[in-house]
XYZ file of C-alpha atoms in Angstrom:
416
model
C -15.729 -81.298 81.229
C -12.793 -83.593 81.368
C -9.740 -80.814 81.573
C -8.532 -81.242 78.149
C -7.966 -78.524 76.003
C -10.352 -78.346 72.782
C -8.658 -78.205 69.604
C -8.280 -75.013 66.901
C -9.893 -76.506 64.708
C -13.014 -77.638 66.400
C -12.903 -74.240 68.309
C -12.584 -72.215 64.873
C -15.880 -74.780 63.213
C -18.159 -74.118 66.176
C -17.499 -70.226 65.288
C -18.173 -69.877 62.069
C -21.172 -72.574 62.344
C -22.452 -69.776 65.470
C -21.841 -66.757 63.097
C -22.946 -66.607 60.083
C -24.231 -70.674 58.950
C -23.538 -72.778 56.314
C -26.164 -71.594 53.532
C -25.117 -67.844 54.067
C -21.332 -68.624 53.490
C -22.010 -70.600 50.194
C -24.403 -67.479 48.631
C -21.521 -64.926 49.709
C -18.957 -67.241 47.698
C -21.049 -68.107 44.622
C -21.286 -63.936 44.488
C -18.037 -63.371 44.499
C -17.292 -66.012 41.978
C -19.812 -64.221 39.916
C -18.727 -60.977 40.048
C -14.851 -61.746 39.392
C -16.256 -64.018 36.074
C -17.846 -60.953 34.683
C -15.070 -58.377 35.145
C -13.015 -60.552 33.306
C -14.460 -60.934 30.495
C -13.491 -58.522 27.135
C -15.250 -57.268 24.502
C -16.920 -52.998 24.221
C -18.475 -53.479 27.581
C -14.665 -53.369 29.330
C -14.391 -50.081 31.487
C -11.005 -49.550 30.051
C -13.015 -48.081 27.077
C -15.665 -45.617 28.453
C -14.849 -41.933 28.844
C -12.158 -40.991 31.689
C -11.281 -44.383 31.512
C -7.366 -44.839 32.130
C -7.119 -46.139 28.398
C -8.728 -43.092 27.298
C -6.699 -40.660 29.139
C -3.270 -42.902 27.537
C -4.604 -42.259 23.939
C -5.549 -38.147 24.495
C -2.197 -38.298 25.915
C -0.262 -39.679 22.711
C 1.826 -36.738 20.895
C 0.384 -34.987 17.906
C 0.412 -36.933 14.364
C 1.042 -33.238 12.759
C 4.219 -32.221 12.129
C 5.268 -27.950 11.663
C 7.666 -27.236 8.900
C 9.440 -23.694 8.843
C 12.008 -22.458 6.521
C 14.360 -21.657 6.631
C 15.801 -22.956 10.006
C 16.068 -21.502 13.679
C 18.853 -19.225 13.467
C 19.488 -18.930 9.919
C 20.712 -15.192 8.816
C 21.133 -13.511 5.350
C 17.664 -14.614 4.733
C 15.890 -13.053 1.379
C 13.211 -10.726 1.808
C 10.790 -13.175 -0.431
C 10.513 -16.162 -1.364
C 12.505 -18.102 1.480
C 9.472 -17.751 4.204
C 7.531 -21.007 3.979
C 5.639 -22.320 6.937
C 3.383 -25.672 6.478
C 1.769 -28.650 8.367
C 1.751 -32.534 7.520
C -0.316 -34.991 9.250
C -2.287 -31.971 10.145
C -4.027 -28.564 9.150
C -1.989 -25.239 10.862
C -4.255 -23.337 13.036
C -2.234 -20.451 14.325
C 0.271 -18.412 12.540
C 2.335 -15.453 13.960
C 5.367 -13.591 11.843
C 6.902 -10.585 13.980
C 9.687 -8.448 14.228
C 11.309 -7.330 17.473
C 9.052 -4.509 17.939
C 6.418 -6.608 17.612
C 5.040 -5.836 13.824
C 3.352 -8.482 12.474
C 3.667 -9.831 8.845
C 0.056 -10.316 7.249
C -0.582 -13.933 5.698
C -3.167 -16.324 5.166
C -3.317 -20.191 6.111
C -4.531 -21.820 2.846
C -7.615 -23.234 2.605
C -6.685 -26.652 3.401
C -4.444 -25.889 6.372
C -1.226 -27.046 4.460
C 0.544 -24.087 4.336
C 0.613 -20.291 5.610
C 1.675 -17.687 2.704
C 2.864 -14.165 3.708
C 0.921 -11.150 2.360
C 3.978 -9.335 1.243
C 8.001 -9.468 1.503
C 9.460 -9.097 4.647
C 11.870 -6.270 5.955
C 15.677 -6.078 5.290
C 18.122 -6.039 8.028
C 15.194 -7.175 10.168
C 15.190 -10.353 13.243
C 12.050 -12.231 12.863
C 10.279 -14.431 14.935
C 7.540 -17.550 13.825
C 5.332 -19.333 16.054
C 2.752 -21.441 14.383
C 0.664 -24.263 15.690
C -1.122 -27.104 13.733
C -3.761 -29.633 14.732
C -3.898 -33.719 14.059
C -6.968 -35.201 13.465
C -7.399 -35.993 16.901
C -7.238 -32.227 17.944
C -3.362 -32.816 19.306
C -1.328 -29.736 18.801
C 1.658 -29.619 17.504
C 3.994 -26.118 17.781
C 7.321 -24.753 16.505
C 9.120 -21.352 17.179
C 12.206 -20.473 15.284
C 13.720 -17.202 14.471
C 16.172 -15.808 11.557
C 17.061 -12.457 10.187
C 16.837 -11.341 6.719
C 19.423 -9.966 4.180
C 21.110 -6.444 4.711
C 21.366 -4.993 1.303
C 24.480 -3.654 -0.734
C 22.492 -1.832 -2.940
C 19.321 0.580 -2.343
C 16.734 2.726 -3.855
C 14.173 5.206 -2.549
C 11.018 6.578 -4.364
C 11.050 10.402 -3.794
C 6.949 10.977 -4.529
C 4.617 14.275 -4.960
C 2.550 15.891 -3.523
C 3.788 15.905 -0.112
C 2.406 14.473 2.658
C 0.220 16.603 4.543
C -0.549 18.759 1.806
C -4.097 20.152 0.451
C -3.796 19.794 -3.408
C -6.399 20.618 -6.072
C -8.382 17.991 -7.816
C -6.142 16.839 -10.794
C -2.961 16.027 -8.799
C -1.823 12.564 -8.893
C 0.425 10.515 -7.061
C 3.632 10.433 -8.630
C 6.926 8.571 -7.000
C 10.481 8.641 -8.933
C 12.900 5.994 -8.173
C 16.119 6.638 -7.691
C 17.309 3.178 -9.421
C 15.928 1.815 -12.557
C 12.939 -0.581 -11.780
C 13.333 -4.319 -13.744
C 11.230 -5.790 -10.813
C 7.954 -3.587 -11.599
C 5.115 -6.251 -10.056
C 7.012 -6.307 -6.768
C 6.929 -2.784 -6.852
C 3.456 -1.939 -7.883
C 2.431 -4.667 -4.904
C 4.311 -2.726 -2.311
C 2.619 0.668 -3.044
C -1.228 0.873 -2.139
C -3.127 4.145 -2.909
C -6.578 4.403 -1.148
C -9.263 7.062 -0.643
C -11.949 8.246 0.961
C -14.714 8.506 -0.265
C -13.486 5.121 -1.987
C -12.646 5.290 -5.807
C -11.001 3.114 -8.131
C -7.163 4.052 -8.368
C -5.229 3.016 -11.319
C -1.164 3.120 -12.300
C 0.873 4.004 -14.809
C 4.632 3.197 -15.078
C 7.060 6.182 -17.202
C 10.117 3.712 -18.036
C 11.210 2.272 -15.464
C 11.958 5.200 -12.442
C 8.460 6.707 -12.555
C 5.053 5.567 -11.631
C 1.699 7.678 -11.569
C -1.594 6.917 -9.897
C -5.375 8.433 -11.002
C -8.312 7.533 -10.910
C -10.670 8.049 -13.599
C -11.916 11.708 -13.084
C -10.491 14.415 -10.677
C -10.314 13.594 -7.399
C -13.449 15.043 -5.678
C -13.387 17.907 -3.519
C -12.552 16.932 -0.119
C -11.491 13.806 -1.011
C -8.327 11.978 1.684
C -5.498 10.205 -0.169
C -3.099 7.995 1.917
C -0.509 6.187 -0.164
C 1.666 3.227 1.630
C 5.286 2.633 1.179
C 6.375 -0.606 1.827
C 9.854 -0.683 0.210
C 11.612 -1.872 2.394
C 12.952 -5.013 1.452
C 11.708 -5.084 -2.188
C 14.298 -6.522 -4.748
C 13.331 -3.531 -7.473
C 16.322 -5.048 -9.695
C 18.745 -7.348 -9.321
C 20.995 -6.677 -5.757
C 18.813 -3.492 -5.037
C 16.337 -3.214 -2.121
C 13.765 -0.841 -1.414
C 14.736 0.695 2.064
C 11.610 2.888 2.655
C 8.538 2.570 4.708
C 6.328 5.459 5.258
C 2.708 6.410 4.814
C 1.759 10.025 3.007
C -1.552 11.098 3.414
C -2.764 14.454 1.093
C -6.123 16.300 1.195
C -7.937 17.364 -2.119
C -8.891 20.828 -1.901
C -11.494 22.705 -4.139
C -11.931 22.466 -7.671
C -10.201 24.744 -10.120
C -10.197 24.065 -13.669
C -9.111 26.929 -15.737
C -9.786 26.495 -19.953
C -7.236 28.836 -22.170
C -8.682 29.219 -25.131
C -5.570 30.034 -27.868
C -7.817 31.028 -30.456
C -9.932 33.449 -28.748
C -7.144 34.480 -26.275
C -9.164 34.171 -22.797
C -9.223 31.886 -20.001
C -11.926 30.785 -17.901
C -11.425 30.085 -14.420
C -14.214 27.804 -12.779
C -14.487 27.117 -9.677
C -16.401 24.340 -7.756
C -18.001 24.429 -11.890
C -19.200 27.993 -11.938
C -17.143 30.878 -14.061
C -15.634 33.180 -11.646
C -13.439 35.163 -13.598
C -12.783 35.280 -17.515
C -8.865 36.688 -18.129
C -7.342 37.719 -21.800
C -4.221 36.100 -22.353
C -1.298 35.735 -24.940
C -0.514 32.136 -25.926
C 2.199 30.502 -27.847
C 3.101 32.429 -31.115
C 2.533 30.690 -34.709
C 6.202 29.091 -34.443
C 5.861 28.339 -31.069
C 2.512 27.091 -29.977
C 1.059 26.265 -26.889
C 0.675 22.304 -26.072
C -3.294 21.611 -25.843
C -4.403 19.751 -23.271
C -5.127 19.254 -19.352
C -2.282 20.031 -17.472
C -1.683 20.246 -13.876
C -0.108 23.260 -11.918
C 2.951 21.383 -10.110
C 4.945 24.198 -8.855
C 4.590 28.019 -7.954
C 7.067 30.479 -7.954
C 6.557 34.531 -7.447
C 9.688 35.515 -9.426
C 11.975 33.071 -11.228
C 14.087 33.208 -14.610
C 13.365 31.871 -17.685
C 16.458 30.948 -20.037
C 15.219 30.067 -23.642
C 18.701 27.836 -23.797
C 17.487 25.717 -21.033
C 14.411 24.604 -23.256
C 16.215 24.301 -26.913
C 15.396 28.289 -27.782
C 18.816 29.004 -27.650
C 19.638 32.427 -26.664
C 16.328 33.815 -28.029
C 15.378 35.148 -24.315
C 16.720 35.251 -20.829
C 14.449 37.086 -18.376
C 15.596 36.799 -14.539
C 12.889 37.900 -13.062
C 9.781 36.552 -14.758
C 7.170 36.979 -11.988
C 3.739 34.634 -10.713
C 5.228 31.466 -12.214
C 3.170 28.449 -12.311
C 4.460 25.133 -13.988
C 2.446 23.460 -16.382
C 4.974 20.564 -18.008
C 8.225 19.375 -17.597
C 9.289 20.421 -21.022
C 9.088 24.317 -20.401
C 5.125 25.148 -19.981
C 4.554 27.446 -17.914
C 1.431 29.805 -16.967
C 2.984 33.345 -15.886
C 3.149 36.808 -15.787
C 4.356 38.830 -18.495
C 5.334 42.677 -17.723
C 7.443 43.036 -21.293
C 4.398 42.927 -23.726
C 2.136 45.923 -24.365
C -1.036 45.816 -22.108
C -3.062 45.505 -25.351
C -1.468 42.454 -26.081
C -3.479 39.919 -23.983
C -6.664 39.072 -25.811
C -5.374 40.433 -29.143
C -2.270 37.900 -29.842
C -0.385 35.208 -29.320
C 2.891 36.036 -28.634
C 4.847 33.681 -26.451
C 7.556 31.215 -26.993
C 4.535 28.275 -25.778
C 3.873 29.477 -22.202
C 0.140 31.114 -20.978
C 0.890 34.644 -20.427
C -0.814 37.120 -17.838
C -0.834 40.958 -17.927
C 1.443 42.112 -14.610
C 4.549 44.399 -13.675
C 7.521 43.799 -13.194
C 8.294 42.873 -9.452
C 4.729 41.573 -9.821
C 3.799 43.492 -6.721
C 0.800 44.914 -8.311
C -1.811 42.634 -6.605
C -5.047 43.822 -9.104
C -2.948 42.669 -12.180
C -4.488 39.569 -13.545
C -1.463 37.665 -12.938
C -1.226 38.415 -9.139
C -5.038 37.361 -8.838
C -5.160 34.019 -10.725
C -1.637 33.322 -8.770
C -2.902 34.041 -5.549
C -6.717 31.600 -5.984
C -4.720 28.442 -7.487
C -2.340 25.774 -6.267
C -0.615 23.074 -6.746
C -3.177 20.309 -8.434
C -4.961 22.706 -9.979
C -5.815 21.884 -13.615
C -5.346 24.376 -16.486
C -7.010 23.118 -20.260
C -5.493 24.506 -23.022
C -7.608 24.348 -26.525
C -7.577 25.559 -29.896
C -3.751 25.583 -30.146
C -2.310 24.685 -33.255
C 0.166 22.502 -31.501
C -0.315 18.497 -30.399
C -1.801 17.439 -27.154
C 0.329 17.311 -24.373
C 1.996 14.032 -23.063
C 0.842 12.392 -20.399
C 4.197 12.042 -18.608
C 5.356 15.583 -19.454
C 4.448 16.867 -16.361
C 1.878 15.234 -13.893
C -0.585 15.541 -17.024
C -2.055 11.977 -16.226
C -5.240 13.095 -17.381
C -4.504 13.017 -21.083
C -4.257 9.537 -21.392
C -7.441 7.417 -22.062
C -7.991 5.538 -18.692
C -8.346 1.900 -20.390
C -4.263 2.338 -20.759
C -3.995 2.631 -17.034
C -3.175 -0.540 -14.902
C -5.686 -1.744 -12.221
C-alpha cells in the first residue's frame, strides 16, 4: 500500500461489485421497468375502475340527477284547502312522502305509479301549519330531499252539518244517517267525498242528497240487528260553495238495536208489532179519517215525546184542533205524522174507525199514566229507528225525504 487515499468512486464500484453483482442488479432493473410499463397503460383493466376504487367513490359521490318540486313554496300562507298541494320529482321517481300538521296528523296520499308525482287523498285543514318532507331517487339511487312548510286559508265563511242519530246512540233498524247543512251545498262531490259511512258487519251504504242542505245514507235493507255504524266528518276545510268552508271534524259512531217493524193496517184498523220477525202483539187503532188519510208507507220513528201539543194550524188544519197535552207521541214524518195516544175518542173507537186528522191513534188516558193502555205499552218497547208500515190507506205513499223515510225510495235512485 503506497499511502494514497483510494478514490469514491473506485471505493463505491468495489461495493456494489461485493454486494449484490452485476447480473442481479440488471434483473432487479428490467423488473422495475416492467412493472412501471404495465401500470401505465389504460384501457378496463385500470384500477381506477374496479369497485372502491377512488374513481368509483367520486361518481357515488356526485349529487342526485332528481330534482323535488313542492307547491306552493316554503313559507307561503293563505294557502287553499285543495287544489294548491302538488308535490313531484324530475330526473327521478319520489320515494318518500310525508304531509303533517303540527300535532303530527298526517294527510293520506299516494305516489303515482310512475313516481312523478304524490296526490293527497283528500283536502287539507283550514287555519292549519303544514309541514312536507318528500324524498326522490335518480337512477343511480342518489337521493334527493326537500322540506318546506305553509299554512292554509282561514275562512270568512262556514258551515256545519248538524246529523241524526246521535253519536253513541242504540237506534232500531230503519234509521239512517241523515246530516243538514247549515249553508246551501253547490259543491256536493267535495262533500259526499268528505263523509264516509262504514259498518260492521260490512254492507253497501248508499246516499241521497234533499236539495242542497240535506243528505241521507242507507243501505239496501234495514240495518241488521247489532249492526256498528261510524260515520266520518271531515269538513273541515271543504269549499261546500263558493267562500264557505266546512269547519267540522268528528267521528259518530251509533249501534243498531233490535228489530221492530210495526204494519198499521187502515183498512182493517190493527197494527202488528213484530219483533226480531215474530208477532208479539196485535193493537186496534184509528187511522186517518176519509178527508184526512193516513200517508202509506215505511216510516221511521224519529222522535218520542210522553206529552206534547198538537196545533192543527201548525200543519195547514187551521184551527180544527189544539190539544196541549196529547200524550205517548212518536213522530212518523216531518209533515205532521205522528203515531200517539188518543184519550178524546170513545174506547170503541180503535178497531171500528178511522177517525184522525192522518196520525196512528192508540187507546190511552189522559196524562197517559195508565201504563196497560195500548199506547203506554207500544211507547214504552219502541225507539227511535224503529219502523212503522202503514197500508191500505187511501192516501199516496209517503216521501222519502218527509221524515227519515229513506226506505220508500227504490234503491237504484240512491248514489254509490
Amino acid at each position: 500500500m503506497n499511502g494514497r487515499p483510494i478514490s469514491g468512486a473506485s471505493v463505491d464500484a468495489r461495493r456494489g461489485r461485493g454486494r449484490r453483482g452485476g447480473p442481479l442488479a440488471l434483473l432487479l432493473t428490467t423488473a422495475l421497468f416492467a412493472v412501471t410499463a404495465c401500470g401505465g397503460g389504460g384501457g378496463s383493466d385500470s384500477d381506477d375502475d374496479k369497485p372502491g376504487s377512488g374513481a368509483g367513490r367520486q361518481k357515488n359521490n356526485e349529487p342526485s340527477a332528481a330534482v323535488v318540486a313542492i307547491a306552493p313554496k316554503d313559507g307561503a300562507k293563505s294557502v287553499a284547502t285543495s287544489g294548491a298541494l302538488k308535490i313531484t320529482a324530475d330526473k327521478g321517481r319520489l320515494t318518500d312522502v310525508k304531509v303533517s300538521d303540527a300535532d303530527g296528523n298526517t294527510i293520506d296520499g299516494k305516489i303515482v305509479k310512475d313516481g312523478s308525482a304524490w296526490k293527497p287523498a283528500h283536502h287539507l285543514a283550514a287555519s292549519t301549519k303544514y309541514k312536507v318532507h318528500a324524498t326522490a331517487k335518480d337512477s343511480e339511487g342518489r337521493e334527493s330531499a326537500k322540506d318546506t312548510s305553509f299554512t292554509t286559508l282561514t275562512p270568512q265563511n262556514t258551515f256545519v252539518g248538524h246529523f241524526t242519530p246521535e253519536d253513541g246512540s242504540k237506534v232500531g233498524v230503519g234509521m239512517p244517517f241523515s246530516v243538514n247543512f247549515t249553508r246551501g251545498i253547490t259543491k256536493p262531490e267535495d262533500v259526499e267525498k268528505a263523509i264516509e259511512i262504514t259498518s260492521k258487519p260490512e254492507v253497501e251504504i248508499r246516499h241521497k242528497w234533499y236539495g242542497n242542505d240535506r243528505i241521507d245514507f242507507r243501505p239496501e235493507e234495514y240495518w241488521k240487528p247489532g249492526t256498528k255504524v261510524t260515520a266520518r266528518l271531515n269538513l273541515d276545510g271543504v269549499e261546500g260553495r263558493p267562500g264557505v268552508y266546512g269547519k267540522q271534524s268528528k267521528s259518530v259512531s251509533f249501534t243498531i238495536g233490535r228489530s221492530q217493524v210495526s204494519t198499521v193496517d187502515a183498512k182493517s184498523k190493527k197494527m202488528k208489532v213484530e219483533r226480531d220477525g215474530k208477532v208479539i202483539k196485535t193493537i186496534p187503532i184509528t187511522a186517518g179519517a176519509p178527508g184526512t188519510t193516513t200517508y202509506n208507507g215505511k216510516m221511521v220513528i224519529t222522535e218520542k215525546l210522553k206529552v206534547t201539543r198538537m196545533n192543527g194550524e201548525t200543519v195547514g188544519f187551521g184551527g180544527e184542533y189544539d190539544i196541549k197535552d196529547v200524550p205517548h207521541a212518536m213522530r212518523l214524518s216531518t209533515s205532521g205524522t205522528f203515531i200517539h195516544g188518543n184519550y178524546w175518542a170513545a174506547p170503541s173507537t180503535f178497531g171500528a174507525q178511522n177517525v184522525s186528522h192522518g196520525c196512528v191513534g192508540l187507546r190511552d188516558v189522559r196524562g197517559g199514566g195508565d201504563k196497560k193502555t195500548p199506547s203506554a205499552w207500544f211507547y214504552e218497547k219502541s225507539m227511535i229507528g224503529d219502523v212503522v208500515v202503514v197500508k191500505n190507506s187511501k192516501d199516496k205513499q209517503v216521501q222519502w225525504f218527509n221524515g227519515l223515510n229513506a226506505w220508500n225510495l227504490d234503491w237504484d235512485k240512491w248514489e254509490k
